PDB file of C-alpha atoms in Angstrom:
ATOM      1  CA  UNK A1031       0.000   0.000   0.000  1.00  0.00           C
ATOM      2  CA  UNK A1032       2.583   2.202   0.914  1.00  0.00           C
ATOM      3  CA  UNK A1033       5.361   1.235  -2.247  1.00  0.00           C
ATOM      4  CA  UNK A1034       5.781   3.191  -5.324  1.00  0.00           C
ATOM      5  CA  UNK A1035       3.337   1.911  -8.390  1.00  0.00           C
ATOM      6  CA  UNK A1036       6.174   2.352 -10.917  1.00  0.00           C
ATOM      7  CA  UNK A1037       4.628   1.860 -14.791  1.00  0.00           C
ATOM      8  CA  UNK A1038       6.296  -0.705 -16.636  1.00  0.00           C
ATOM      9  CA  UNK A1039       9.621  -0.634 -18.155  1.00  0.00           C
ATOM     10  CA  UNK A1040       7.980  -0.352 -21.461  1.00  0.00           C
ATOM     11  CA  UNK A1041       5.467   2.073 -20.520  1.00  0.00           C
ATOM     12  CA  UNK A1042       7.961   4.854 -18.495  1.00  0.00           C
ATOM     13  CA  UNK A1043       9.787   7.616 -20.066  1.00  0.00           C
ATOM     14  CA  UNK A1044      12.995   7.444 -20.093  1.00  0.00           C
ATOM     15  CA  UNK A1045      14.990  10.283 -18.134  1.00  0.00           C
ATOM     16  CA  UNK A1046      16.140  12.602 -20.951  1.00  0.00           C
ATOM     17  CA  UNK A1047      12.609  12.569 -22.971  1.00  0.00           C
ATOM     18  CA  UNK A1048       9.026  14.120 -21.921  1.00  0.00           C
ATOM     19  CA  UNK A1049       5.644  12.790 -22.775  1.00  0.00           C
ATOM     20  CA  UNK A1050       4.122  15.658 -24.564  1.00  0.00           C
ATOM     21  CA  UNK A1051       6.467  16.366 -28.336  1.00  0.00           C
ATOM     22  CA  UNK A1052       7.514  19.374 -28.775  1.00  0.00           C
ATOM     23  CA  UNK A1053       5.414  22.673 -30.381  1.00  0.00           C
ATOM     24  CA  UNK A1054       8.261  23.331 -32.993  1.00  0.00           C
ATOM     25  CA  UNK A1055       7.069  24.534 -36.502  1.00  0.00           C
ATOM     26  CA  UNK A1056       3.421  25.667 -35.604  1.00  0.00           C
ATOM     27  CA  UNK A1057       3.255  29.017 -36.923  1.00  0.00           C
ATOM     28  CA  UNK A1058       0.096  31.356 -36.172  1.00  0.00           C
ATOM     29  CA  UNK A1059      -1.333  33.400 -39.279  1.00  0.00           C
ATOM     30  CA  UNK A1060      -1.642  37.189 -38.095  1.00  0.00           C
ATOM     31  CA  UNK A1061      -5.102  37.922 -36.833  1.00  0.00           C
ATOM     32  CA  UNK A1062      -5.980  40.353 -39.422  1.00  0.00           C
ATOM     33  CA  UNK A1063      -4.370  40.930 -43.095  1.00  0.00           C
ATOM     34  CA  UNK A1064      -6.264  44.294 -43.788  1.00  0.00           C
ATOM     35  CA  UNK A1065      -3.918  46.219 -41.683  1.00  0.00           C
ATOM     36  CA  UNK A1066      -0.918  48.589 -42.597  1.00  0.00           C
ATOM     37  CA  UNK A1067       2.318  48.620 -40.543  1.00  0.00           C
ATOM     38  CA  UNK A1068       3.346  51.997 -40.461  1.00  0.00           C
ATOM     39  CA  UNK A1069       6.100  53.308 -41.543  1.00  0.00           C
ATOM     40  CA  UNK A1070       7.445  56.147 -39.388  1.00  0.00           C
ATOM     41  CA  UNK A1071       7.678  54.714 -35.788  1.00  0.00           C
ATOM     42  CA  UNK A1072       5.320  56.364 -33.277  1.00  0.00           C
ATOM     43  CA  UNK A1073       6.345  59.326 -31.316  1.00  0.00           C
ATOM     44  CA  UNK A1074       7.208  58.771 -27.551  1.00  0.00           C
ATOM     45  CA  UNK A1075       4.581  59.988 -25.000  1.00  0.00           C
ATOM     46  CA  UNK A1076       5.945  62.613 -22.838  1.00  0.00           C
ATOM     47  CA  UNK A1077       6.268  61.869 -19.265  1.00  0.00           C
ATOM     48  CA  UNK A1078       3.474  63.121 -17.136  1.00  0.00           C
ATOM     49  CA  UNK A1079       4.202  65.623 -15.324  1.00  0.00           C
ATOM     50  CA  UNK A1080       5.268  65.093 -10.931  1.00  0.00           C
ATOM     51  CA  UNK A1081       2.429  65.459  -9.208  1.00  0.00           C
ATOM     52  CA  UNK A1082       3.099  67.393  -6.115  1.00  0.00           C
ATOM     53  CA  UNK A1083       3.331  65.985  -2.719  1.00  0.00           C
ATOM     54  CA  UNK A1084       0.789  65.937  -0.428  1.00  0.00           C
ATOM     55  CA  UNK A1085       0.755  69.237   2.212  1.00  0.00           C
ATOM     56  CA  UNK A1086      -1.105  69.417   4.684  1.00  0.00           C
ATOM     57  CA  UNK A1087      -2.296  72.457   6.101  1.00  0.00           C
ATOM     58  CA  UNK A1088      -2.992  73.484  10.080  1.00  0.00           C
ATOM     59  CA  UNK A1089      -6.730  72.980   9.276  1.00  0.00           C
ATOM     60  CA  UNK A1090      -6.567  69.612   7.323  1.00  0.00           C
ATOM     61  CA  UNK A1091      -4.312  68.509  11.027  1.00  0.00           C
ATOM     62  CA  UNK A1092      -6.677  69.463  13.061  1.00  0.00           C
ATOM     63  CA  UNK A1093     -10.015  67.597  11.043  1.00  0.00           C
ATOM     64  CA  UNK A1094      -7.672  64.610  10.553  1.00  0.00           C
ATOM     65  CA  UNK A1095      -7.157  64.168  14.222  1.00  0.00           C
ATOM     66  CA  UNK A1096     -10.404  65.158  15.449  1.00  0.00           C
ATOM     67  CA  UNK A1097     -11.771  62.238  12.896  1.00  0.00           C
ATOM     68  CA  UNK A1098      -9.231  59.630  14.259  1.00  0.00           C
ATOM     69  CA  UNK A1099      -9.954  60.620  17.603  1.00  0.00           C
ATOM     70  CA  UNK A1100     -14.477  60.165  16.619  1.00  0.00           C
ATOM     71  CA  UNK A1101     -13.623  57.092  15.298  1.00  0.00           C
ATOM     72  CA  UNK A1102     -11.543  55.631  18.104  1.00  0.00           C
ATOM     73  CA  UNK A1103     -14.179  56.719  20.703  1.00  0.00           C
ATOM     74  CA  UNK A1104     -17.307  54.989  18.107  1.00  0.00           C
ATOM     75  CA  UNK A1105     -15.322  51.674  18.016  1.00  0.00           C
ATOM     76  CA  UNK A1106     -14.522  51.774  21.835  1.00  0.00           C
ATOM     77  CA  UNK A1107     -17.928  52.410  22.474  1.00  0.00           C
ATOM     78  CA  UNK A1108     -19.362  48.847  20.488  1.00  0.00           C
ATOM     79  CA  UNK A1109     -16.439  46.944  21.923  1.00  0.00           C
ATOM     80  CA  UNK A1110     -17.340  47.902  25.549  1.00  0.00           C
ATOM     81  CA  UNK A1111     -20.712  47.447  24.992  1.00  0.00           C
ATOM     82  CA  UNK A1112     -19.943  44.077  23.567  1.00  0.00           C
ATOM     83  CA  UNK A1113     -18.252  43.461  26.302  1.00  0.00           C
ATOM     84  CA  UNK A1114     -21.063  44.340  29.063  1.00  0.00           C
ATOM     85  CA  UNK A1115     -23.947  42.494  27.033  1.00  0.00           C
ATOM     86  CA  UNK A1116     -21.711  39.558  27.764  1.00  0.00           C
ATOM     87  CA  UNK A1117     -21.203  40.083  31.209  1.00  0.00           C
ATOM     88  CA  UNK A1118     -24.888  40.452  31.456  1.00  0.00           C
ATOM     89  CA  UNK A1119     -25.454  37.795  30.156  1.00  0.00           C
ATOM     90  CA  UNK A1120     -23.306  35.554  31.796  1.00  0.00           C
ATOM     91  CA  UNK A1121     -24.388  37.102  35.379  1.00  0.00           C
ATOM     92  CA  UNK A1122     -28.551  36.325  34.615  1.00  0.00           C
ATOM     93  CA  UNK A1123     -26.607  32.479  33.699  1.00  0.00           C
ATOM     94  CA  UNK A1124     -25.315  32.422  37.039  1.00  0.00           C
ATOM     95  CA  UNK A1125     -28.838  33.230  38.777  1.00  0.00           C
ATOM     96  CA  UNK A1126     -30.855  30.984  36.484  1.00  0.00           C
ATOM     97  CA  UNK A1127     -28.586  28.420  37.443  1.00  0.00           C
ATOM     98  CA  UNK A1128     -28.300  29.083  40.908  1.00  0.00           C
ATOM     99  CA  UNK A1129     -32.172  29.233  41.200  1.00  0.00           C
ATOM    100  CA  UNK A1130     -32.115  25.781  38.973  1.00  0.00           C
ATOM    101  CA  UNK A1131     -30.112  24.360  41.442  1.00  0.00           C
ATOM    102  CA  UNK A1132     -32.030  25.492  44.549  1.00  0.00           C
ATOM    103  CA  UNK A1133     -35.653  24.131  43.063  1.00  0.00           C
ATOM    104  CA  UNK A1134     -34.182  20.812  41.821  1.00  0.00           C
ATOM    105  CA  UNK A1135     -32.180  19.887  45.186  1.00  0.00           C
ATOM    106  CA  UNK A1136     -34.568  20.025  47.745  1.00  0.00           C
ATOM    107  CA  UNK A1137     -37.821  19.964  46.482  1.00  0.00           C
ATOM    108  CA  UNK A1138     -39.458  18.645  49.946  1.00  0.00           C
ATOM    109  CA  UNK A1139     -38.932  21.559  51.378  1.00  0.00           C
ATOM    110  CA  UNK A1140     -41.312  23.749  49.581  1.00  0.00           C
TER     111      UNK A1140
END
């Protein structure tokens, strides 16, 4: 189960061949014969010009941090939320189970 299923001898390829031939003399016919090759070669497009690097201004600062700062505060608010949804609902766990427990252990002494 575990052994190489090697083909047999007359079956393999040997080392220095492969089993798919080789693509020589295929040549494609051009896609479409209508069309002229020109004769001057086209110009070279000018480089664009640098755009100029970013500056930002006392304003721009100030909006920039104010937004980082909103969105900190908005995504601290849902995780601690998250957070206290699970802590209430893990403490009304506790009491269902702890009145479970009361009502199922003695219950001849209601």
């Amino acid at each position: 189960m575990f052994t190489p299923k090697i083909p047999p001898p007359d079956t393999a390829p040997t080392p220095g061949t492969s089993l798919v031939p080789p693509l020589t003399g295929l040549v494609h016919p051009p896609a479409c014969t209508c069309y002229n090759a020109p004769t001057v070669p086209a110009p070279v497009p000018a480089a664009p010009p640098a755009r100029p690097a970013v500056q930002f201004t006392p304003g721009s600062l100030i909006v920039a941090a104010a937004g980082g700062t909103a969105v900190i505060l908005v995504v601290g608010t849902v995780l601690v939320s998250m957070l206290l949804a699970t802590a209430i609902t893990a403490a009304s766990l506790a009491v269902c189970a702890v009145v479970l427990r009361s009502l199922l252990n003695r219950p001849n002494n209601r």
